[in-house]
Amino acid sequence: MVTKFKVLIFGSIGAGNYGEDDWTPETDVIIKKVMANEREGNPLNAAQLFLSIADVPYTKTYVPMSVIGNNPEYCWKPELRVSKGARIYAKVYNAGSSAITPELIIEYEEA
């Protein structure tokens, strides 16, 4: 099956602030991979990620966004089925001292 991509965009997040984004699939999907990226090339060590899928938190409180990984070979691969209309929600808190522009890339297949 052909995979597709969805990007959750948080915008520029200043030190001590947060950004959030969500996605509600229009069909049943299977999440194959989730990757973290920083548009300006800054490290994501101080970016704290909260992620919930269909109202189930997959991060207990927050995790450093860098643990998700940014390489398709070395990233989170949940193989998670998500029903049509279920909300995928992410919030990124910047615990660092300079602005970041993070995004979360979701690779998925329609189920």
Tab-separated table of C-alpha atoms in Angstrom:
chain	number	residue	atom	x	y	z
A	1	MET	CA	0.000	0.000	0.000
A	2	VAL	CA	1.116	3.566	-0.686
A	3	THR	CA	2.106	5.646	2.310
A	4	LYS	CA	1.143	9.273	2.725
A	5	PHE	CA	2.440	12.044	4.958
A	6	LYS	CA	0.848	14.555	7.298
A	7	VAL	CA	2.869	17.307	8.973
A	8	LEU	CA	1.857	18.845	12.278
A	9	ILE	CA	3.269	22.381	12.289
A	10	PHE	CA	3.804	24.248	15.555
A	11	GLY	CA	5.229	27.498	14.179
A	12	SER	CA	8.064	29.393	15.805
A	13	ILE	CA	8.070	28.740	19.544
A	14	GLY	CA	9.995	31.159	21.741
A	15	ALA	CA	11.769	30.109	24.927
A	16	GLY	CA	9.266	29.183	27.627
A	17	ASN	CA	6.326	29.033	25.211
A	18	TYR	CA	4.474	26.261	23.444
A	19	GLY	CA	2.806	25.433	20.142
A	20	GLU	CA	0.133	22.897	19.361
A	21	ASP	CA	-1.483	21.279	16.343
A	22	ASP	CA	-3.857	18.440	15.645
A	23	TRP	CA	-5.184	16.250	12.853
A	24	THR	CA	-8.393	14.316	12.487
A	25	PRO	CA	-8.100	11.742	9.672
A	26	GLU	CA	-11.003	11.584	7.233
A	27	THR	CA	-10.548	7.811	6.800
A	28	ASP	CA	-9.242	4.977	8.962
A	29	VAL	CA	-5.428	5.093	8.893
A	30	ILE	CA	-2.468	3.092	10.131
A	31	ILE	CA	0.359	5.242	11.470
A	32	LYS	CA	3.583	3.682	10.221
A	33	LYS	CA	6.195	6.215	11.366
A	34	VAL	CA	6.423	9.450	13.312
A	35	MET	CA	9.441	11.713	12.826
A	36	ALA	CA	10.496	14.993	14.442
A	37	ASN	CA	12.058	17.838	12.486
A	38	GLU	CA	13.281	21.347	13.205
A	39	ARG	CA	12.945	23.602	10.158
A	40	GLU	CA	15.947	25.777	11.029
A	41	GLY	CA	18.228	22.851	11.895
A	42	ASN	CA	18.258	23.605	15.628
A	43	PRO	CA	18.499	20.705	18.093
A	44	LEU	CA	15.263	19.442	19.635
A	45	ASN	CA	16.733	18.383	22.979
A	46	ALA	CA	14.888	21.145	24.867
A	47	ALA	CA	11.615	20.639	22.961
A	48	GLN	CA	9.181	18.757	25.189
A	49	LEU	CA	6.497	16.792	23.302
A	50	PHE	CA	3.054	15.713	24.486
A	51	LEU	CA	1.238	13.408	22.057
A	52	SER	CA	-2.199	11.848	22.281
A	53	ILE	CA	-3.941	9.733	19.668
A	54	ALA	CA	-7.678	9.055	19.943
A	55	ASP	CA	-7.603	10.500	23.485
A	56	VAL	CA	-4.875	8.064	24.561
A	57	PRO	CA	-1.666	9.813	25.715
A	58	TYR	CA	1.453	8.234	24.210
A	59	THR	CA	3.768	10.442	26.230
A	60	LYS	CA	3.294	10.437	29.966
A	61	THR	CA	3.474	14.127	30.642
A	62	TYR	CA	6.233	15.099	28.150
A	63	VAL	CA	9.233	13.503	26.442
A	64	PRO	CA	12.133	15.246	24.713
A	65	MET	CA	11.040	15.585	21.089
A	66	SER	CA	14.452	14.319	19.993
A	67	VAL	CA	13.606	10.767	21.199
A	68	ILE	CA	11.015	10.437	18.418
A	69	GLY	CA	13.867	10.571	15.903
A	70	ASN	CA	14.228	12.375	12.590
A	71	ASN	CA	15.490	9.545	10.403
A	72	PRO	CA	12.975	7.226	8.671
A	73	GLU	CA	15.081	4.241	9.734
A	74	TYR	CA	15.480	5.328	13.367
A	75	CYS	CA	12.188	6.862	14.444
A	76	TRP	CA	9.054	5.855	16.308
A	77	LYS	CA	7.190	3.154	14.341
A	78	PRO	CA	3.944	2.513	16.213
A	79	GLU	CA	1.993	0.555	13.530
A	80	LEU	CA	-1.080	2.088	15.147
A	81	ARG	CA	-4.569	1.899	13.652
A	82	VAL	CA	-6.502	5.161	14.064
A	83	SER	CA	-10.206	5.360	13.280
A	84	LYS	CA	-11.744	7.996	11.045
A	85	GLY	CA	-12.585	11.076	13.113
A	86	ALA	CA	-10.185	10.278	15.989
A	87	ARG	CA	-8.082	13.278	17.000
A	88	ILE	CA	-4.291	13.206	16.877
A	89	TYR	CA	-3.060	16.031	19.104
A	90	ALA	CA	0.467	17.255	19.797
A	91	LYS	CA	1.835	20.043	21.962
A	92	VAL	CA	5.459	21.145	22.042
A	93	TYR	CA	6.850	23.169	24.940
A	94	ASN	CA	10.174	24.937	24.396
A	95	ALA	CA	12.225	24.512	27.580
A	96	GLY	CA	15.307	25.963	25.864
A	97	SER	CA	16.704	29.482	25.721
A	98	SER	CA	16.170	30.242	22.014
A	99	ALA	CA	13.283	29.931	19.561
A	100	ILE	CA	12.624	26.663	17.706
A	101	THR	CA	10.431	25.766	14.725
A	102	PRO	CA	9.525	22.105	15.256
A	103	GLU	CA	7.238	19.882	13.252
A	104	LEU	CA	6.035	16.302	13.543
A	105	ILE	CA	5.826	14.219	10.371
A	106	ILE	CA	3.354	11.340	10.371
A	107	GLU	CA	3.760	8.647	7.716
A	108	TYR	CA	0.547	6.661	7.332
A	109	GLU	CA	-1.460	4.308	5.146
A	110	GLU	CA	-5.183	4.403	4.627
A	111	ALA	CA	-6.677	1.315	6.235
